mmCIF file of C-alpha atoms and ligand atoms in Angstrom:
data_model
loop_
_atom_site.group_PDB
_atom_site.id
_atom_site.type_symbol
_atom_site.label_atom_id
_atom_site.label_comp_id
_atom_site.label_asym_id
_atom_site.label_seq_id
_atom_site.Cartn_x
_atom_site.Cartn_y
_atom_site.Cartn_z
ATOM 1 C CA UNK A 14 -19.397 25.580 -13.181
ATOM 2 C CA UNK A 15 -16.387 23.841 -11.872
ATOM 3 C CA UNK A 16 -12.566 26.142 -10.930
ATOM 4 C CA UNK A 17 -10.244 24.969 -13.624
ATOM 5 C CA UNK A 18 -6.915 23.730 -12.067
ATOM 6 C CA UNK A 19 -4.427 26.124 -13.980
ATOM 7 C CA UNK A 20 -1.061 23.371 -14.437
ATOM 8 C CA UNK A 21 0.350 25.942 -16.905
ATOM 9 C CA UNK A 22 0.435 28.625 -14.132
ATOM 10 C CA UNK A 23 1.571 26.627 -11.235
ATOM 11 C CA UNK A 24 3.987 24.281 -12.954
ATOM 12 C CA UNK A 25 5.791 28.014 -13.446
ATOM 13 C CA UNK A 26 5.780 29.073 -10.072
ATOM 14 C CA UNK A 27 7.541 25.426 -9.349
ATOM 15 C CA UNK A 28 10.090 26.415 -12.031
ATOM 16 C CA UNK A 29 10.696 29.757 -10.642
ATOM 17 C CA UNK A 30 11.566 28.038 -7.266
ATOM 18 C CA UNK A 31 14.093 25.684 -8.735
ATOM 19 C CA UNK A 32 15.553 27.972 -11.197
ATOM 20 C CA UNK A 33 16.207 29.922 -7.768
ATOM 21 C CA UNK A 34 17.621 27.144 -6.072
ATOM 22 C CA UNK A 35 19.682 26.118 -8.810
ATOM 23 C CA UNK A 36 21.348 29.045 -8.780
ATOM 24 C CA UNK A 37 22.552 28.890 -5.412
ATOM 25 C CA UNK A 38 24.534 25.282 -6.192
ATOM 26 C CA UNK A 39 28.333 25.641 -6.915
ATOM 27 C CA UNK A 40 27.763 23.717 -10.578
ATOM 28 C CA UNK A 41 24.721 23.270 -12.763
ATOM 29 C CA UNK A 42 22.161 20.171 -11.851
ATOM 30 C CA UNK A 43 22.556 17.476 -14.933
ATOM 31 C CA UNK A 44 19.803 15.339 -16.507
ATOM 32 C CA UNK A 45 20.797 12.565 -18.571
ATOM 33 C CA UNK A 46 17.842 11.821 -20.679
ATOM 34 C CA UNK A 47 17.898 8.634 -22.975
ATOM 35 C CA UNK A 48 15.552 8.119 -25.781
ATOM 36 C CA UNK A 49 15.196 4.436 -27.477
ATOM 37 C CA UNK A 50 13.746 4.395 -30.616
ATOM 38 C CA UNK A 51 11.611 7.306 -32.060
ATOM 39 C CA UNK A 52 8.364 7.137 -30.957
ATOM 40 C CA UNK A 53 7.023 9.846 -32.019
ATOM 41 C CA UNK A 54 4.925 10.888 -28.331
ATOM 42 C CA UNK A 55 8.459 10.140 -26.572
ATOM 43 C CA UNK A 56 10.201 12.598 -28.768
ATOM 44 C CA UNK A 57 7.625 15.124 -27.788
ATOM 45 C CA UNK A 58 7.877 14.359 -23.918
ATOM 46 C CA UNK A 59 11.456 14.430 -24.090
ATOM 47 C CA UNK A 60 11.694 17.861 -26.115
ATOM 48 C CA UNK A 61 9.729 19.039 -22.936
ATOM 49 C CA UNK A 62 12.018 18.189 -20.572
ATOM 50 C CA UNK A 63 15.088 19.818 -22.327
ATOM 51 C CA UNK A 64 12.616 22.870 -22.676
ATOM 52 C CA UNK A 65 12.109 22.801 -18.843
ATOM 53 C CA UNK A 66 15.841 21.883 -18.017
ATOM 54 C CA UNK A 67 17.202 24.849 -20.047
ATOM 55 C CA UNK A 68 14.622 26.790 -18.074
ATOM 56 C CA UNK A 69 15.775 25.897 -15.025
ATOM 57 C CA UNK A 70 19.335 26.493 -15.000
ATOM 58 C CA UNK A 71 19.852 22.090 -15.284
ATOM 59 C CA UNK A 72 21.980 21.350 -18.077
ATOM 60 C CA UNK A 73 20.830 18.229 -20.409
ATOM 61 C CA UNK A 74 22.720 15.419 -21.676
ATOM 62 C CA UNK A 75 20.194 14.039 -24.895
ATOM 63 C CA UNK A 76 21.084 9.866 -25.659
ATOM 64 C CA UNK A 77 19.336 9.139 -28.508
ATOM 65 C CA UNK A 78 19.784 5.393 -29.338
ATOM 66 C CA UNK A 79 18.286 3.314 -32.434
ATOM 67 C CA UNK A 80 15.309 1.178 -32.067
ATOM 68 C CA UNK A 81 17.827 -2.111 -32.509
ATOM 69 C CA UNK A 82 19.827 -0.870 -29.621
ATOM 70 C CA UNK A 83 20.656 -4.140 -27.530
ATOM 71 C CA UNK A 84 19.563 -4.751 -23.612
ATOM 72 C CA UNK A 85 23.366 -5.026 -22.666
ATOM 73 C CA UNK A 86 24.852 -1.837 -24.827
ATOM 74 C CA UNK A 87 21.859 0.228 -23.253
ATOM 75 C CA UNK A 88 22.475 -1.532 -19.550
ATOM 76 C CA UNK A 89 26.479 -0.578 -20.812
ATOM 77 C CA UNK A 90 25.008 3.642 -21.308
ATOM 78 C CA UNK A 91 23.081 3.511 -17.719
ATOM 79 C CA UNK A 92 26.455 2.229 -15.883
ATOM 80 C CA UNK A 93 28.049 5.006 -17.627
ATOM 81 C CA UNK A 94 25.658 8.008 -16.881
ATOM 82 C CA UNK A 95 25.833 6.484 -13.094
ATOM 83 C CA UNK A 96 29.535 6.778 -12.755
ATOM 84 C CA UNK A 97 29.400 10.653 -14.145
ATOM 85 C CA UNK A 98 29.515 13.319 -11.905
ATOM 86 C CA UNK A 99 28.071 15.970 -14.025
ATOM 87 C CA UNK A 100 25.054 13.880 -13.949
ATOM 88 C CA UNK A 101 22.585 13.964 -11.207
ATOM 89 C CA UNK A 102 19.631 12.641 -12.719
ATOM 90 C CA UNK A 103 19.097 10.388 -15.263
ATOM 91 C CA UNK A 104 15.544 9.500 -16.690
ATOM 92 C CA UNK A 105 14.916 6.640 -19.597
ATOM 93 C CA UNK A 106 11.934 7.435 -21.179
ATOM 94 C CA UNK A 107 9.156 4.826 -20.977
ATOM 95 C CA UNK A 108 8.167 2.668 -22.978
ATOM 96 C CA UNK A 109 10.955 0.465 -24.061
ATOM 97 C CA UNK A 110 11.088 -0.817 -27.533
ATOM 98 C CA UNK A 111 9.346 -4.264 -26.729
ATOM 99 C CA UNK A 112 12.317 -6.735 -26.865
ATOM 100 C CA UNK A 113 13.988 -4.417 -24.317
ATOM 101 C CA UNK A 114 13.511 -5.527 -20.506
ATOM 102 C CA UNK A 115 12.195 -1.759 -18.418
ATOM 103 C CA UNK A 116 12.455 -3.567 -15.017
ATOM 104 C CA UNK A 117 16.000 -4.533 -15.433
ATOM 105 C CA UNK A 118 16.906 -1.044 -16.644
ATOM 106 C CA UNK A 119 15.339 0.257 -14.130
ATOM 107 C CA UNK A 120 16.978 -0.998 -11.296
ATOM 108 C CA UNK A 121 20.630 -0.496 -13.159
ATOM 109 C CA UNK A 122 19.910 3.215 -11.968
ATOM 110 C CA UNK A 123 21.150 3.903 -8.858
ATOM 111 C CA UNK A 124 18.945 5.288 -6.724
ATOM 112 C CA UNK A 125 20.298 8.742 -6.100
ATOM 113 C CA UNK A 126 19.850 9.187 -9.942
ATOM 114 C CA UNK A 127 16.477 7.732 -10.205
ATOM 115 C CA UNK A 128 14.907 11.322 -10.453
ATOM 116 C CA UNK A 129 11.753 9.817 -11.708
ATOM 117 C CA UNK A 130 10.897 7.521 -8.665
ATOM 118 C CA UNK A 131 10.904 4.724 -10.641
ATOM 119 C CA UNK A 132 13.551 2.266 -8.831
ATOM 120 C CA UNK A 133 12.071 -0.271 -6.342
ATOM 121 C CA UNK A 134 14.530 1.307 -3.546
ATOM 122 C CA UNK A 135 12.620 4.965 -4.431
ATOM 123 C CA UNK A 136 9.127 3.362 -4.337
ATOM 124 C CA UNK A 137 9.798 1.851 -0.748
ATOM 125 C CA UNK A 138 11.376 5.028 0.700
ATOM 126 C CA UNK A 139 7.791 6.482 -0.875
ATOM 127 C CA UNK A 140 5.639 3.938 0.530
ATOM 128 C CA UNK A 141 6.972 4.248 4.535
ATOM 129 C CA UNK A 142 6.443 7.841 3.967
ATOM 130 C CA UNK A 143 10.677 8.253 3.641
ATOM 131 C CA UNK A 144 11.314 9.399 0.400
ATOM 132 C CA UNK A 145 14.128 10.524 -1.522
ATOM 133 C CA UNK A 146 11.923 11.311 -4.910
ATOM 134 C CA UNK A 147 8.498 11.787 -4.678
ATOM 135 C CA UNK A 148 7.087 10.311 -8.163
ATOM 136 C CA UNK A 149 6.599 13.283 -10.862
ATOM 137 C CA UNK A 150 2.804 13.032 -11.224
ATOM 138 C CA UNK A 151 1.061 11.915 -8.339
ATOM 139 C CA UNK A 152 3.380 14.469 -6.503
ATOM 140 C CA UNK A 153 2.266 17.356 -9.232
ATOM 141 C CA UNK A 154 -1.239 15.930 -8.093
ATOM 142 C CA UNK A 155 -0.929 16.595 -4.759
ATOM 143 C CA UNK A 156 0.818 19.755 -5.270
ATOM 144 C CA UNK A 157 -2.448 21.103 -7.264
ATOM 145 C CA UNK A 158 -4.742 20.405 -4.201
ATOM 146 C CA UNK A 159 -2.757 21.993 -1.892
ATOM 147 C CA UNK A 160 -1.931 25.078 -4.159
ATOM 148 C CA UNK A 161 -6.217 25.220 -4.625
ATOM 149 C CA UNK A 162 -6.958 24.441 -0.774
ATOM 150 C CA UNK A 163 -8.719 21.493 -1.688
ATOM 151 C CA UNK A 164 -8.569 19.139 1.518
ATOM 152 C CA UNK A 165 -7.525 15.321 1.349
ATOM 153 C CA UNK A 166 -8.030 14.666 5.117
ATOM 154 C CA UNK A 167 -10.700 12.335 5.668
ATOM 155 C CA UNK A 168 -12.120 12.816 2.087
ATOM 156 C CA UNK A 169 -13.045 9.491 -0.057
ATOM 157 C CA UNK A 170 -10.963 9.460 -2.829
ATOM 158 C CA UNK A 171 -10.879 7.230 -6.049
ATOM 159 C CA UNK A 172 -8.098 6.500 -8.247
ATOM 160 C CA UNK A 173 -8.928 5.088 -12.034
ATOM 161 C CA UNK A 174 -5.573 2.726 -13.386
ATOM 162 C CA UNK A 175 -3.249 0.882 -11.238
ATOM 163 C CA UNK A 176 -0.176 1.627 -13.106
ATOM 164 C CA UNK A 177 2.989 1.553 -11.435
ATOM 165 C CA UNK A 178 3.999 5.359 -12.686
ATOM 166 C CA UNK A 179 0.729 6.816 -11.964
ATOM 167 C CA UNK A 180 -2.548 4.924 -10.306
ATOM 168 C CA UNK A 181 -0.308 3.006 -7.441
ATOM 169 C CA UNK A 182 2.070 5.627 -6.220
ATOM 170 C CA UNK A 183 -1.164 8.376 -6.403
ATOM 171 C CA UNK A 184 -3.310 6.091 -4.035
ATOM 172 C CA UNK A 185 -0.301 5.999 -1.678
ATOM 173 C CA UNK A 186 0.401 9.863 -1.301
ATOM 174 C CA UNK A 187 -3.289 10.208 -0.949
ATOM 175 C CA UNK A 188 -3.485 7.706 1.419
ATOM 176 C CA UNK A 189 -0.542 9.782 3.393
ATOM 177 C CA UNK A 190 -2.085 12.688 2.841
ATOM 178 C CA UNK A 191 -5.032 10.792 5.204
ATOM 179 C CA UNK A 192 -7.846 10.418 2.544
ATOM 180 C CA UNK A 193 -9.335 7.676 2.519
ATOM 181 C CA UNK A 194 -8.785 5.722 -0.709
ATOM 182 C CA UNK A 195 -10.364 3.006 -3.555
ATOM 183 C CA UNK A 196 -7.824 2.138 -6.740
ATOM 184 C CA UNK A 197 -9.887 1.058 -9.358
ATOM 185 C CA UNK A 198 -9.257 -0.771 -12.399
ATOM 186 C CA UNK A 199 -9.821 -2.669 -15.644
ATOM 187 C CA UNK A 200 -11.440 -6.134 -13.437
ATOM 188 C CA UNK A 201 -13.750 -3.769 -10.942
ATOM 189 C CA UNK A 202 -17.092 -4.216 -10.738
ATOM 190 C CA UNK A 203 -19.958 -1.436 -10.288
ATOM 191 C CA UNK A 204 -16.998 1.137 -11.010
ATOM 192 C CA UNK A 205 -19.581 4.006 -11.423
ATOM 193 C CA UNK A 206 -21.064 3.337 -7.849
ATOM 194 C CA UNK A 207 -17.619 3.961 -6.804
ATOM 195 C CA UNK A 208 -16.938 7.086 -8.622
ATOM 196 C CA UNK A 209 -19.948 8.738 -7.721
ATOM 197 C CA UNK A 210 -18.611 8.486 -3.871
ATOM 198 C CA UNK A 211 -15.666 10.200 -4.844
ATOM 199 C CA UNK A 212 -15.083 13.645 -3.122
ATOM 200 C CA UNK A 213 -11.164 13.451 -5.137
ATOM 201 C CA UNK A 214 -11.745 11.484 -8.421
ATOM 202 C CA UNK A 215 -8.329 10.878 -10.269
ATOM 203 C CA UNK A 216 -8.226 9.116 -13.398
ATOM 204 C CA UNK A 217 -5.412 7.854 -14.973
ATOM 205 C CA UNK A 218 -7.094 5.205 -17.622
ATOM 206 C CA UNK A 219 -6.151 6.499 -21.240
ATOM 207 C CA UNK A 220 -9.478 6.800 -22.787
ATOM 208 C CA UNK A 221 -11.267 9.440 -24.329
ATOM 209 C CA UNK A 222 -14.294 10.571 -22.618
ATOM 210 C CA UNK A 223 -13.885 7.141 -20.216
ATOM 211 C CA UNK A 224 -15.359 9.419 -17.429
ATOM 212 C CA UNK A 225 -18.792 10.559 -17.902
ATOM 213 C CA UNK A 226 -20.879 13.136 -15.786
ATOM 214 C CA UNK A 227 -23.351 10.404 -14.683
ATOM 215 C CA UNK A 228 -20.073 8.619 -12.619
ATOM 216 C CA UNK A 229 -18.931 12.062 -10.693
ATOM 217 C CA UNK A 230 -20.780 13.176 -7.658
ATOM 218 C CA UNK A 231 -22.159 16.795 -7.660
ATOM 219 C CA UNK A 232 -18.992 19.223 -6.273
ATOM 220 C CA UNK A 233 -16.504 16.678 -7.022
ATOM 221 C CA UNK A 234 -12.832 17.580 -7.811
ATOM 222 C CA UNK A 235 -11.740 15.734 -11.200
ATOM 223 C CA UNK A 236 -8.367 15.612 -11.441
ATOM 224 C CA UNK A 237 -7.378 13.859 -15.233
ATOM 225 C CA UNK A 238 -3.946 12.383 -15.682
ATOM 226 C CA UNK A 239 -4.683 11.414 -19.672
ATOM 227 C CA UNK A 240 -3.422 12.422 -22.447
ATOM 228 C CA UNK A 241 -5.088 11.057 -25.502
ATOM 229 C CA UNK A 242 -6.225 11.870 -28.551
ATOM 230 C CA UNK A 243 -10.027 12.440 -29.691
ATOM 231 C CA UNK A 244 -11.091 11.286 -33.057
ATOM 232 C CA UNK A 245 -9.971 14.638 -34.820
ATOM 233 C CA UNK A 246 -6.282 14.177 -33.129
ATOM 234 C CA UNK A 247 -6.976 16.718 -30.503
ATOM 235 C CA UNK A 248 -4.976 16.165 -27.333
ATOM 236 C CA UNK A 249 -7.534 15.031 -24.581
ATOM 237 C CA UNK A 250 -7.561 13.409 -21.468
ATOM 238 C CA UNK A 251 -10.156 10.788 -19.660
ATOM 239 C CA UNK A 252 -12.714 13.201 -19.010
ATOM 240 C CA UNK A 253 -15.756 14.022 -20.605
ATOM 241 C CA UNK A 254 -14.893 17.556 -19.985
ATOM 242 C CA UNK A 255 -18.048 19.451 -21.076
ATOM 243 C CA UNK A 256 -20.836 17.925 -19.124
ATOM 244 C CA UNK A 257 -18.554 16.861 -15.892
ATOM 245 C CA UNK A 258 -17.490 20.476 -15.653
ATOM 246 C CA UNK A 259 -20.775 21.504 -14.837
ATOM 247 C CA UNK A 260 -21.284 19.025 -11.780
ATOM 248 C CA UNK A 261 -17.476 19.484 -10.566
ATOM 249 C CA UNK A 262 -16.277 21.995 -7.912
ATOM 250 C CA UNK A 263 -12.590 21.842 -9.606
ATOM 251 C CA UNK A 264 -11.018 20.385 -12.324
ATOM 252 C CA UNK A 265 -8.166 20.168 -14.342
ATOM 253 C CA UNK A 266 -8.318 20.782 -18.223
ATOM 254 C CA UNK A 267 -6.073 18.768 -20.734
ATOM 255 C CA UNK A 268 -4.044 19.976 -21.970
ATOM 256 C CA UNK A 269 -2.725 22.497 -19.190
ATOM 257 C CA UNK A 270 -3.143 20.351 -16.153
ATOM 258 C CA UNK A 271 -1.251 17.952 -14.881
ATOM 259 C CA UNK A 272 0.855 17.589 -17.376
ATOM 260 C CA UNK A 273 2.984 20.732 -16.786
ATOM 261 C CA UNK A 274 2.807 19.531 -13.235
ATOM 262 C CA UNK A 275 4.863 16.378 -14.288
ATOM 263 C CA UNK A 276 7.368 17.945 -16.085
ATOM 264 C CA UNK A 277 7.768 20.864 -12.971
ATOM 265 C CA UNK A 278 7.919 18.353 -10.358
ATOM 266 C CA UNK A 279 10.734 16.080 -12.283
ATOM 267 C CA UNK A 280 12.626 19.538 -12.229
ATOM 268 C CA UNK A 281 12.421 19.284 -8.231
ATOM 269 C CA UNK A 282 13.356 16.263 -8.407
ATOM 270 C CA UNK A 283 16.683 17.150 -10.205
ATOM 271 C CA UNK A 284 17.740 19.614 -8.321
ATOM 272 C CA UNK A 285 17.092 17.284 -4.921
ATOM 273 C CA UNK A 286 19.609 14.785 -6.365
ATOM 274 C CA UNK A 287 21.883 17.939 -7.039
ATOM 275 C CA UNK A 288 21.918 19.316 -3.664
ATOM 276 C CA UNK A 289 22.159 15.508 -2.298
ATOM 277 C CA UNK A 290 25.595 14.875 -4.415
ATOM 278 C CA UNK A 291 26.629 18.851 -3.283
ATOM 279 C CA UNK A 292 26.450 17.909 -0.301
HETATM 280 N N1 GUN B 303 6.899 7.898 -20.185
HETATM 281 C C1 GUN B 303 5.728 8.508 -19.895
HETATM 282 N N2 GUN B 303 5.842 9.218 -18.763
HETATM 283 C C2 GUN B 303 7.105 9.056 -18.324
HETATM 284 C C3 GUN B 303 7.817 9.554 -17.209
HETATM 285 O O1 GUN B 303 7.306 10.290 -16.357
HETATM 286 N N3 GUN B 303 9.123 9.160 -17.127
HETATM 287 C C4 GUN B 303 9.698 8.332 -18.020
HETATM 288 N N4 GUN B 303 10.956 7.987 -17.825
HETATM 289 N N5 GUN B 303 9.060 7.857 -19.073
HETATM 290 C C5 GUN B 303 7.773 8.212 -19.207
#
């Protein structure tokens, strides 16, 4: 029977240590947060991070903007939060209503803002192993296997989903952590033959029950980045929890795994930009 990962637990020993920090800076760290639309999963996300903030010691600036907002007034709102001093991080929730353009708005961040490692100047720093931000997730990731002495060195790891928030950035930190590392996605072939090499198996796909005990080698760590919902509107993640528990060494339940981790780790994040811009 496989360790369970406890996010809950260590997401709020990373808390403790900014709330700490925090309190040594000579004014508050500020989040902007802006919220287009009302979908209802971003609302829920973004409650989260005011829950954290206040927890912290970061004070939160909510934008919430209707669904018609326009590419220029919301471009207009980003300009704004970057000139403001009492703002040292400002995070747009994802996704965009769909006539909205995310890459543009994006890069209208500047960089010293761009808490979420999001902006292509972020992702390079990240990539040559210089960064600023580290991105919230994979970072909670790696944060996990450290905290549980699991080792990356020399260890075959696979990735499932080659997003640009999750799958890509988690290959790379692996990858600098020296494992040795496969991203997988919706076009590979034989993915199971792949899996089942995996001594780290991270999935970040979006479907429930997408990873089944016949893909995970025997003492495996399972690390699932999901959060879905099963057919009775249970939060879930990727994993077919029940049987791939009892082949796994470790692995991290949802909800209560990485998820916290996300949310801690943006909270780092914050308070980096606020001692950057304290000098
Ligand atoms: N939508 C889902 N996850 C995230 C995240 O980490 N940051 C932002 N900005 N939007 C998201």
């Amino acid at each position: 029977m496989a360790t369970h990962i406890d996010g809950k637990a260590l997401a709020a020993k990373v808390k403790d240590q900014v709330r700490a920090e925090a309190a040594k800076l000579s004014r508050r760290p500020g989040l902007a947060v802006v919220l287009v639309g009302d979908d209802p999963a971003s609302q829920v996300y973004v409650r989260g991070k005011e829950k954290d903030c206040a927890e912290c010691g970061i004070e939160s600036f909510e934008h919430r903007l209707p669904a018609e907002t326009t590419q220029e007034d919301l471009l207009a709102l980003v300009r704004e939060l970057n000139a403001d001093s009492a703002v040292d991080g400002i995070l747009v929730q994802l996704p965009l209503p769909a006539h909205l353009d995310e890459e543009q708005i994006i890069d209208a961040i500047v960089p010293d803002k761009d808490v979420d490692c999001f902006h292509p100047f972020n992702v390079g720093r990240m990539v040559i192993g210089e960064p600023v931000f580290l991105p919230c997730t994979p970072a909670g990731v790696m944060e996990m296997l450290r905290e549980y002495d699991i080792p990356v060195r020399g260890k075959r790891c696979v990735v499932l989903g080659r997003s640009n928030i999750v799958g890509k950035p988690m290959a790379m930190l692996l990858t600098q952590s020296d494992g040795t590392v496969t991203l997988c996605h919706s076009r590979t072939e034989r993915l199971a033959e792949i899996t089942r090499e995996a001594d780290i198996l991270v999935s970040a796909v979006g479907r429930t029950r997408f990873v089944t005990a016949d893909m995970v080698k025997d003492g495996a760590v399972v690390i699932d980045v999901a959060m879905n919902r099963d057919e009775n509107g249970r939060l879930c993640g990727d994993v077919d929890f029940g049987p791939v528990e009892q082949k796994a060494s470790c692995i991290t339940p949802v909800p209560g795994g990485v998820g916290p981790m996300t949310r801690a780790l943006l909270m780092r994040n914050i308070l980096t930009a606020a001692q950057n811009h304290q000098g």
